[in-house]
PDB file of C-alpha atoms in Angstrom:
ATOM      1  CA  UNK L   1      97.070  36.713 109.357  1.00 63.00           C
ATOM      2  CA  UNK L   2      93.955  35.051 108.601  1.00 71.00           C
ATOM      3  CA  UNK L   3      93.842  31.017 108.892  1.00 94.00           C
ATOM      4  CA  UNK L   4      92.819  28.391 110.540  1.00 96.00           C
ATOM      5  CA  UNK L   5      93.763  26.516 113.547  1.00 96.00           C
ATOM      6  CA  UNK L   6      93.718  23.266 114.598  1.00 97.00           C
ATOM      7  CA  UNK L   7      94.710  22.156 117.983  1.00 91.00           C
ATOM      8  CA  UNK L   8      96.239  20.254 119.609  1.00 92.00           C
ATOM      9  CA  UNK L   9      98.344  18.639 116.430  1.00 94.00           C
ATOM     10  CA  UNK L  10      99.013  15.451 118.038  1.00 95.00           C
ATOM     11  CA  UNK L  11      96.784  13.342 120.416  1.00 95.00           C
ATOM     12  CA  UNK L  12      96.138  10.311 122.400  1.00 94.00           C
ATOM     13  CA  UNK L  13      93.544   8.499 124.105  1.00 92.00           C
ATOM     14  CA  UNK L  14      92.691   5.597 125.079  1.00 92.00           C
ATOM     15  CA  UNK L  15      89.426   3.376 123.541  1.00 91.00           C
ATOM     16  CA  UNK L  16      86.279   3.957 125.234  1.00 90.00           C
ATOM     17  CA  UNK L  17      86.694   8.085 125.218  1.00 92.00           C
ATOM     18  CA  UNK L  18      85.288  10.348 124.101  1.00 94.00           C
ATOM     19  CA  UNK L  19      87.791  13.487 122.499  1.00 95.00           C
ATOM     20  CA  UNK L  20      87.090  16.637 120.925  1.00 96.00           C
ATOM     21  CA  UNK L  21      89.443  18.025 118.389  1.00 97.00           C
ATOM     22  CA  UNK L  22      88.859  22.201 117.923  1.00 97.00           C
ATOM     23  CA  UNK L  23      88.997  23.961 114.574  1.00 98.00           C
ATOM     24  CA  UNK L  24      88.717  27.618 114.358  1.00 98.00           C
ATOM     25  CA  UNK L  25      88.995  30.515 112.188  1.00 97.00           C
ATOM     26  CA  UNK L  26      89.337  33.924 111.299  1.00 96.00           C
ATOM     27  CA  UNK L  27      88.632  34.030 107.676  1.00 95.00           C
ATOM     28  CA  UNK L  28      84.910  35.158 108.403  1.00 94.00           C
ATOM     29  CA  UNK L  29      83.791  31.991 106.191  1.00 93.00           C
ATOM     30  CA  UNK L  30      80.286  30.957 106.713  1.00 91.00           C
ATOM     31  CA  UNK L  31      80.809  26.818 105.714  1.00 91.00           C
ATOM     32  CA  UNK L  32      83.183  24.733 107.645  1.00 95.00           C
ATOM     33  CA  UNK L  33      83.915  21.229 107.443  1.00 95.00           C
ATOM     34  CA  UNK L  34      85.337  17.669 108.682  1.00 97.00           C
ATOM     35  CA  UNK L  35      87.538  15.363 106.898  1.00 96.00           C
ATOM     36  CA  UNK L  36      89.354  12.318 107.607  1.00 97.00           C
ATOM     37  CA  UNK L  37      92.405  11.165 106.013  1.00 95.00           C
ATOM     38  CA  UNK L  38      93.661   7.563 106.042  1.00 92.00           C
ATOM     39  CA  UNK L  39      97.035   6.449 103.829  1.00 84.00           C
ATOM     40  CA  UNK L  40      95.540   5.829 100.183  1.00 77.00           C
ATOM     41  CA  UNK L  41      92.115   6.789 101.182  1.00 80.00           C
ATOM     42  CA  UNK L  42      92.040  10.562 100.415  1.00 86.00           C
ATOM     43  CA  UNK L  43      89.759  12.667 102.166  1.00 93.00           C
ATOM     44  CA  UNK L  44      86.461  11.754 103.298  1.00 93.00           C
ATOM     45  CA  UNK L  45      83.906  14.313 104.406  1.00 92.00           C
ATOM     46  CA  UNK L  46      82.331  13.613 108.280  1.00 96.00           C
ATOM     47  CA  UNK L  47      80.684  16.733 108.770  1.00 95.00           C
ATOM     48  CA  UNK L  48      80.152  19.947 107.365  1.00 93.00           C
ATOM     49  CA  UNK L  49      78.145  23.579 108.076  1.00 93.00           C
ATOM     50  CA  UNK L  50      76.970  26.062 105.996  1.00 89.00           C
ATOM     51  CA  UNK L  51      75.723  28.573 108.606  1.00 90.00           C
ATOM     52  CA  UNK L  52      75.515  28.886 112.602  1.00 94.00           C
ATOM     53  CA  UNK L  53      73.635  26.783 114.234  1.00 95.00           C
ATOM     54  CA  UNK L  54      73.496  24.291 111.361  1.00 93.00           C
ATOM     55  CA  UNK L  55      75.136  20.753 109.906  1.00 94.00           C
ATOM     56  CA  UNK L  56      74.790  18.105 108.002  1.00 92.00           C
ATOM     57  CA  UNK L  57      76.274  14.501 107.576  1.00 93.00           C
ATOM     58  CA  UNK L  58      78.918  13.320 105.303  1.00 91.00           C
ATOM     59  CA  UNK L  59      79.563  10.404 104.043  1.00 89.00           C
ATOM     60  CA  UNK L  60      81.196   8.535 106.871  1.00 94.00           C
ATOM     61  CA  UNK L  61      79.499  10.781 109.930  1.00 96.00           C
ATOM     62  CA  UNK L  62      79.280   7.291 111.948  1.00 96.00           C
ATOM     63  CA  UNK L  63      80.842   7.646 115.376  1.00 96.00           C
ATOM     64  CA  UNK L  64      81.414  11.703 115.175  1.00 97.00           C
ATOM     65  CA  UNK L  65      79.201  14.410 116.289  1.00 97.00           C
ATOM     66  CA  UNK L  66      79.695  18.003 115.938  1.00 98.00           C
ATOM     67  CA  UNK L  67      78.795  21.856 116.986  1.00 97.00           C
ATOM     68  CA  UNK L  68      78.612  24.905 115.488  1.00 97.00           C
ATOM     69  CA  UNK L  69      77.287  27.561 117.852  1.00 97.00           C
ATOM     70  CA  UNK L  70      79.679  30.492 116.723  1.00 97.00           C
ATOM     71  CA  UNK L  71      81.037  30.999 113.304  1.00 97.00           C
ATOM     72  CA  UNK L  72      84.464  31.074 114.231  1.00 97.00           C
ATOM     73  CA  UNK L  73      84.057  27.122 115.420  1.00 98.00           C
ATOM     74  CA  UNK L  74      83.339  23.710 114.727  1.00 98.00           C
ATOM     75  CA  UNK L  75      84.475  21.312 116.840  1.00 98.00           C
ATOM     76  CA  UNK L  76      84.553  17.573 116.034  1.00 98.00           C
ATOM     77  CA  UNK L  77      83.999  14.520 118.464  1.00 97.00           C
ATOM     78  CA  UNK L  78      85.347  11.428 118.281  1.00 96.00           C
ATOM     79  CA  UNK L  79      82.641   8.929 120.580  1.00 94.00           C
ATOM     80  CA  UNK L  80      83.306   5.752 121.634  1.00 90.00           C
ATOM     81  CA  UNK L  81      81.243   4.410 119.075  1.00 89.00           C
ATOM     82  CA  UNK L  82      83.861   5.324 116.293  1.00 90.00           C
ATOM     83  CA  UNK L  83      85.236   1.735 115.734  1.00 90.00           C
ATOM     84  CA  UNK L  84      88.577   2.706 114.150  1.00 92.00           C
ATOM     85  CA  UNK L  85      89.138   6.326 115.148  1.00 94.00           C
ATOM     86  CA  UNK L  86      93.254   6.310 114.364  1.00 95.00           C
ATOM     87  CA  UNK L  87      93.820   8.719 111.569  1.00 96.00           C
ATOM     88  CA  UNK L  88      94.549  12.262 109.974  1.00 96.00           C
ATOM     89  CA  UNK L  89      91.853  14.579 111.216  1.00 97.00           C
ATOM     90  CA  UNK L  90      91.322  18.105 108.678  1.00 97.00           C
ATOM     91  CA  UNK L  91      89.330  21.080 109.492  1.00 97.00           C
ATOM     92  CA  UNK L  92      88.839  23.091 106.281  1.00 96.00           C
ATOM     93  CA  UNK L  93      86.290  26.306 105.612  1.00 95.00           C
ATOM     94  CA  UNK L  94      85.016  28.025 102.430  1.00 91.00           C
ATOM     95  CA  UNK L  95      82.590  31.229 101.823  1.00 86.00           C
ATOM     96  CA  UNK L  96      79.132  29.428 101.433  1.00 77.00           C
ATOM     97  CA  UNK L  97      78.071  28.150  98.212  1.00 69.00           C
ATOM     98  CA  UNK L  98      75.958  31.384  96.076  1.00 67.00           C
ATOM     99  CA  UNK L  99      78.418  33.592  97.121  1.00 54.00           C
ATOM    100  CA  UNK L 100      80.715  32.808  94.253  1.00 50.00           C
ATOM    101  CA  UNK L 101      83.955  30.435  94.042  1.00 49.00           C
ATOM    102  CA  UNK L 102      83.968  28.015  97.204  1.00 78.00           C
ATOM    103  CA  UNK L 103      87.246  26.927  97.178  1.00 88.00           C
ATOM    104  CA  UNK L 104      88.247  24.918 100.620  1.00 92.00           C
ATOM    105  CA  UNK L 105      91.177  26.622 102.912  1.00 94.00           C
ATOM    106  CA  UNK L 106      92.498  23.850 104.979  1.00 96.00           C
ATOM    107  CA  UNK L 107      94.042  24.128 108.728  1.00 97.00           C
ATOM    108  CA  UNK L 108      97.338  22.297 109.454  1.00 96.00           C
ATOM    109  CA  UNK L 109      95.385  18.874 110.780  1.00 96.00           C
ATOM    110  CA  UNK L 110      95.165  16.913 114.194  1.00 97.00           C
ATOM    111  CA  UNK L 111      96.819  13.061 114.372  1.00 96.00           C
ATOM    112  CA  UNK L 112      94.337  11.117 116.537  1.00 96.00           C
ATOM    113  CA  UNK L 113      95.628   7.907 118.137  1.00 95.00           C
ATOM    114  CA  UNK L 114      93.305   5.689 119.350  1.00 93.00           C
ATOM    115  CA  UNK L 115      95.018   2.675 121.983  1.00 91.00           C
TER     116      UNK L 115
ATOM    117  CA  UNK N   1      77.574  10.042  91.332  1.00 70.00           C
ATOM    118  CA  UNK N   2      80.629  12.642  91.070  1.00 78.00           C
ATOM    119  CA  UNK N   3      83.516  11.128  91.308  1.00 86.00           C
ATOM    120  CA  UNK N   4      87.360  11.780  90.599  1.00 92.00           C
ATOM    121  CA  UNK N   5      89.683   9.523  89.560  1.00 95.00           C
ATOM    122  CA  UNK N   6      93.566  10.073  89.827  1.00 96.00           C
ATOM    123  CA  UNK N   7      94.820   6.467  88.143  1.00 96.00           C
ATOM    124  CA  UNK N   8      98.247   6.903  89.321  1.00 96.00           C
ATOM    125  CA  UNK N   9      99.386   6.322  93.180  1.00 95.00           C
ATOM    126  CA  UNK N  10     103.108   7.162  92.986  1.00 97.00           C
ATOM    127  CA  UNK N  11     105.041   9.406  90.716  1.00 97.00           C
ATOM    128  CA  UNK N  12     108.809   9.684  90.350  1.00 97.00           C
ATOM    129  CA  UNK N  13     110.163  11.943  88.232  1.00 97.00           C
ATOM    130  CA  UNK N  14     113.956  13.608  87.988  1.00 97.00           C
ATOM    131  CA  UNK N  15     115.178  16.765  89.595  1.00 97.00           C
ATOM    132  CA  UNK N  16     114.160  19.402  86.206  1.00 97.00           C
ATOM    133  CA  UNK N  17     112.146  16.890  84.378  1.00 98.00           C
ATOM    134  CA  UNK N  18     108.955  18.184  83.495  1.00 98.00           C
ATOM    135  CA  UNK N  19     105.398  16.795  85.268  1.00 97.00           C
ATOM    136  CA  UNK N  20     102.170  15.782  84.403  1.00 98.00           C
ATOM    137  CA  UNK N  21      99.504  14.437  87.135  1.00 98.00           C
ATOM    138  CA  UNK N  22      96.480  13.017  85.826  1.00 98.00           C
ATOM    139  CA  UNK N  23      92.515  13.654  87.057  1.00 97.00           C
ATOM    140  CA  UNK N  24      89.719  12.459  85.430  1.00 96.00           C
ATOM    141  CA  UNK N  25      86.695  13.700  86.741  1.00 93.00           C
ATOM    142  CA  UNK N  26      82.845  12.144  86.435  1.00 88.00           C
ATOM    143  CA  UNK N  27      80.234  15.171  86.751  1.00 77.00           C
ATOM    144  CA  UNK N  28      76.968  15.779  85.094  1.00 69.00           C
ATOM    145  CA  UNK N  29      77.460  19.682  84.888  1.00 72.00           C
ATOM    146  CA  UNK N  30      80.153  22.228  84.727  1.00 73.00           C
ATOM    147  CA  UNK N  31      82.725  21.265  87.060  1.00 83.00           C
ATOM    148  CA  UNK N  32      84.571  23.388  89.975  1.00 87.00           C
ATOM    149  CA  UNK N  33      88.008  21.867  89.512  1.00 92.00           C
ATOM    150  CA  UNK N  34      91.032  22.280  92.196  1.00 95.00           C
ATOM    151  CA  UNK N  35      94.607  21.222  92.825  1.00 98.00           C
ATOM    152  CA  UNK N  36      95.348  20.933  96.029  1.00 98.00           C
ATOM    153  CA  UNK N  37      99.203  19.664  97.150  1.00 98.00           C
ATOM    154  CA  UNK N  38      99.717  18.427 101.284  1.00 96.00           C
ATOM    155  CA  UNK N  39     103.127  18.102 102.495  1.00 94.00           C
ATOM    156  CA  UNK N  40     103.437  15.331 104.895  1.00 89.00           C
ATOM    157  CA  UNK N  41     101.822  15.680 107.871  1.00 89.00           C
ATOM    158  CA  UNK N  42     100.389  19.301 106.725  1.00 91.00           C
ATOM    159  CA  UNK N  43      96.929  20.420 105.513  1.00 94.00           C
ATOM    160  CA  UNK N  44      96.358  20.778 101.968  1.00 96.00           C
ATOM    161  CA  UNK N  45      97.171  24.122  99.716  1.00 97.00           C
ATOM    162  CA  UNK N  46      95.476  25.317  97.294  1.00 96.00           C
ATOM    163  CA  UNK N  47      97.705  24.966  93.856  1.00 97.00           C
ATOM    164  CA  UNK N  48      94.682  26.325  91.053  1.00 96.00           C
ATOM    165  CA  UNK N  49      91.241  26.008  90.581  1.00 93.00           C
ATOM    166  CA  UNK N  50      88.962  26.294  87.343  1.00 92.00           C
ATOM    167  CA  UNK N  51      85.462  27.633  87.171  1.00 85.00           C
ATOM    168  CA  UNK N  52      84.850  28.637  83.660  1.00 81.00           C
ATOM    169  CA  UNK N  53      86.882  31.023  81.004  1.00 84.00           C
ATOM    170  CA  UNK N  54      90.093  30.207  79.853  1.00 87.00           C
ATOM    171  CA  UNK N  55      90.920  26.259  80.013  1.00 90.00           C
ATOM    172  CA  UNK N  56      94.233  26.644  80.939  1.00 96.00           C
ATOM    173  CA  UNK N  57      94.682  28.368  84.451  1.00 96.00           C
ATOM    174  CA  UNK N  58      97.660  29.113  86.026  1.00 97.00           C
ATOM    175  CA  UNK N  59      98.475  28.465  89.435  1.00 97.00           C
ATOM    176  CA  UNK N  60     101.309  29.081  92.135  1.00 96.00           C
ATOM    177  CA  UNK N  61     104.583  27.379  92.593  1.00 95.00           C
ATOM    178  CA  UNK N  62     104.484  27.309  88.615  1.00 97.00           C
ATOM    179  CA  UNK N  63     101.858  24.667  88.094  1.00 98.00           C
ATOM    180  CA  UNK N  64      99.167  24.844  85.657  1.00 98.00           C
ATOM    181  CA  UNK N  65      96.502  22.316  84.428  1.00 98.00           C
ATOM    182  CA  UNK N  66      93.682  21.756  81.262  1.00 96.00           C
ATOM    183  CA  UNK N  67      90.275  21.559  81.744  1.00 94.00           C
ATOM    184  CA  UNK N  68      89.796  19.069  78.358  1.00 94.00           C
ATOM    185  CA  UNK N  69      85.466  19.053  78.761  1.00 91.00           C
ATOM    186  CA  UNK N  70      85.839  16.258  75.879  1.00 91.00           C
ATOM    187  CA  UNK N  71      88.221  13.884  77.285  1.00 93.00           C
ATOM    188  CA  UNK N  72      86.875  14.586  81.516  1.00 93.00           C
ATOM    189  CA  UNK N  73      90.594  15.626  82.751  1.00 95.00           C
ATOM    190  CA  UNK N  74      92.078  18.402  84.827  1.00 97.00           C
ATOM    191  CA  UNK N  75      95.733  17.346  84.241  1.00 98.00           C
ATOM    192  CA  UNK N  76      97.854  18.908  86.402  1.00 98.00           C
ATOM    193  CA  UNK N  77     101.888  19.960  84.674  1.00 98.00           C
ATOM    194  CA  UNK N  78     104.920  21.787  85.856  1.00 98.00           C
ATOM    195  CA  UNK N  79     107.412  22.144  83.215  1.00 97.00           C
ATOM    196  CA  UNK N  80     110.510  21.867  85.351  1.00 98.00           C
ATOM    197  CA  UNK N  81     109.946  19.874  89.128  1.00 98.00           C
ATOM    198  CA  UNK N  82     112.374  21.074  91.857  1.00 97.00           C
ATOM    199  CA  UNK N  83     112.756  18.752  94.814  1.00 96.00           C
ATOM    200  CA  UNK N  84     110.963  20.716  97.065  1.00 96.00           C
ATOM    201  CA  UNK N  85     107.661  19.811  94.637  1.00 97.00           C
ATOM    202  CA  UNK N  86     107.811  16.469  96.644  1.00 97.00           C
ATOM    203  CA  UNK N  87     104.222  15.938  98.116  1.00 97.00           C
ATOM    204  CA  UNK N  88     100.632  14.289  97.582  1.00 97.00           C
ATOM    205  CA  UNK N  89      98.728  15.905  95.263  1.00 98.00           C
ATOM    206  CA  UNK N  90      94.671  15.994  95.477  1.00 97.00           C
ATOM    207  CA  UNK N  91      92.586  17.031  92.192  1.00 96.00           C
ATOM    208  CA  UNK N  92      89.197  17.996  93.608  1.00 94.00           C
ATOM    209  CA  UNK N  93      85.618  18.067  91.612  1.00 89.00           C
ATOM    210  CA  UNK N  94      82.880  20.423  93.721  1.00 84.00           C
ATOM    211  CA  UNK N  95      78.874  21.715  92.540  1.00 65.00           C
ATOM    212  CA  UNK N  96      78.367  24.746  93.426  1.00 57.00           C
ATOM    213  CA  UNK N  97      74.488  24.837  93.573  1.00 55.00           C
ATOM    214  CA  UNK N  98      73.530  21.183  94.705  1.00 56.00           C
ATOM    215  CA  UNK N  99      75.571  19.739  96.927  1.00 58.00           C
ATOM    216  CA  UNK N 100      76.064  22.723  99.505  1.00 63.00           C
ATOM    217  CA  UNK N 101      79.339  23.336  98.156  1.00 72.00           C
ATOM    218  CA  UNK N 102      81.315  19.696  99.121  1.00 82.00           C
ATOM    219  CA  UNK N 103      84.036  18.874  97.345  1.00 88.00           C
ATOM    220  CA  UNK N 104      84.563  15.362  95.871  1.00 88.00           C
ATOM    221  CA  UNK N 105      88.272  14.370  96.092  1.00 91.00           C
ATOM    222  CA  UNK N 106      90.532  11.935  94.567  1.00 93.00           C
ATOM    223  CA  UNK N 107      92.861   9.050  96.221  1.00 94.00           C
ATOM    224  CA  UNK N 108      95.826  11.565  95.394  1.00 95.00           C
ATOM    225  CA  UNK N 109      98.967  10.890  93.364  1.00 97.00           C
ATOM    226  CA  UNK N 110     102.038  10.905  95.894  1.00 96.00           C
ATOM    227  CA  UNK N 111     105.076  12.849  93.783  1.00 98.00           C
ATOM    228  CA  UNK N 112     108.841  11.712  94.783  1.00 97.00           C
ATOM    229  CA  UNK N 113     111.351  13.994  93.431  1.00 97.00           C
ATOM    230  CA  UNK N 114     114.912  11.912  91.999  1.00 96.00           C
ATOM    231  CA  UNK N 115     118.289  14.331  92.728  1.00 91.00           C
TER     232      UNK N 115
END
């Protein structure tokens, strides 16, 4: 079945480290993307990639830094510099934009816990 | 600036009473429109989307929604809720050509379903 994966669903670290959260998947989409969820915040956008090799900033990209060296990926880390990283992590990808409808498939989401 | 506005938080409705869920959406051109529902602690689903045509679309689980151009609303209805419809619902606005196919969403409307 095509999807995408988000591991691990839960994790924990403590403040000061750095943590990378993976996202792949199999739906040969070209754009990928980075949201964070907070209770009554909805989703804001941290990252997103159209193609390989390529990304661009969202609106709250402060504190994050990502890849995207094969299609399959995009991995998301959390620095140090992220001043409240607790929250609902989602990975999400879409065929790029000119190649028709760009709805957003979503993976299942990572909990980060920042202590 | 897009934006989308859903103006209500929390929804409780009766086992087989019927549901609407507002969005009101602030675009300069033709909207993308979406529905998306998240279970707790799940990624979101897509429920419908509109693009152009017909502005009623149908969607899965039985859900449907308008596209009213005059009035700025993708409302979101189910005609009969079943307790399983009990989730947070996201209506999403997204431009296909300038903003490298993001998606704007709203706070969400959380939907509690009364036996």
């Amino acid at each position: 079945d095509g999807g995408i994966t988000q591991s691990p669903k839960y994790l924990f670290r403590k403040e000061g480290q750095n943590v990378t959260l993976s996202c792949e998947q199999n739906l040969n989409h070209d754009a990928m993307y980075w949201y964070r969820q907070d209770p009554g915040q909805g989703l804001r956008l941290i990252y997103y990639s159209q193609i390989v090799n390529d990304f661009q900033k969202g609106d709250i990209a402060e504190g994050y830094s990502v890849s995207r060296e094969k299609k399959e990926s995009f991995p998301l880390t959390v620095t140090s510099a992220q001043k409240n990283p607790t929250a609902f992590y989602l990975c999400a990808s879409s065929r790029a934009p000119g190649q028709g409808v760009n709805e957003q498939y979503f993976g299942p989401g990572t909990r980060l816990t920042v202590t | 600036a897009q934006s989308v506005t859903q103006p209500d938080i929390h929804i409780t409705v009766s086992e087989g009473a019927s549901l609407e869920l507002r969005c009101n959406y602030s675009y300069g051109a033709t909207p993308y429109l979406f529905w998306y529902v998240q279970s707790p602690g799940q990624g979101l689903q897509l429920l419908l989307k509109y693009f152009s045509g017909d502005t009623l679309v149908q969607g899965i689980k039985g859900f449907e929604a308008e596209f009213k151009r005059s009035q700025s609303s993708f409302n979101l209805r189910k005609p009969s809720v079943h307790w399983s419809d009990a989730a947070e619902y996201f209506c999403a606005v997204g431009d296909l050509y300038n903003q490298g196919g993001k998606l704007i969403f709203g706070q969400g409307t959380e939907l509690s379903v009364k036996p």
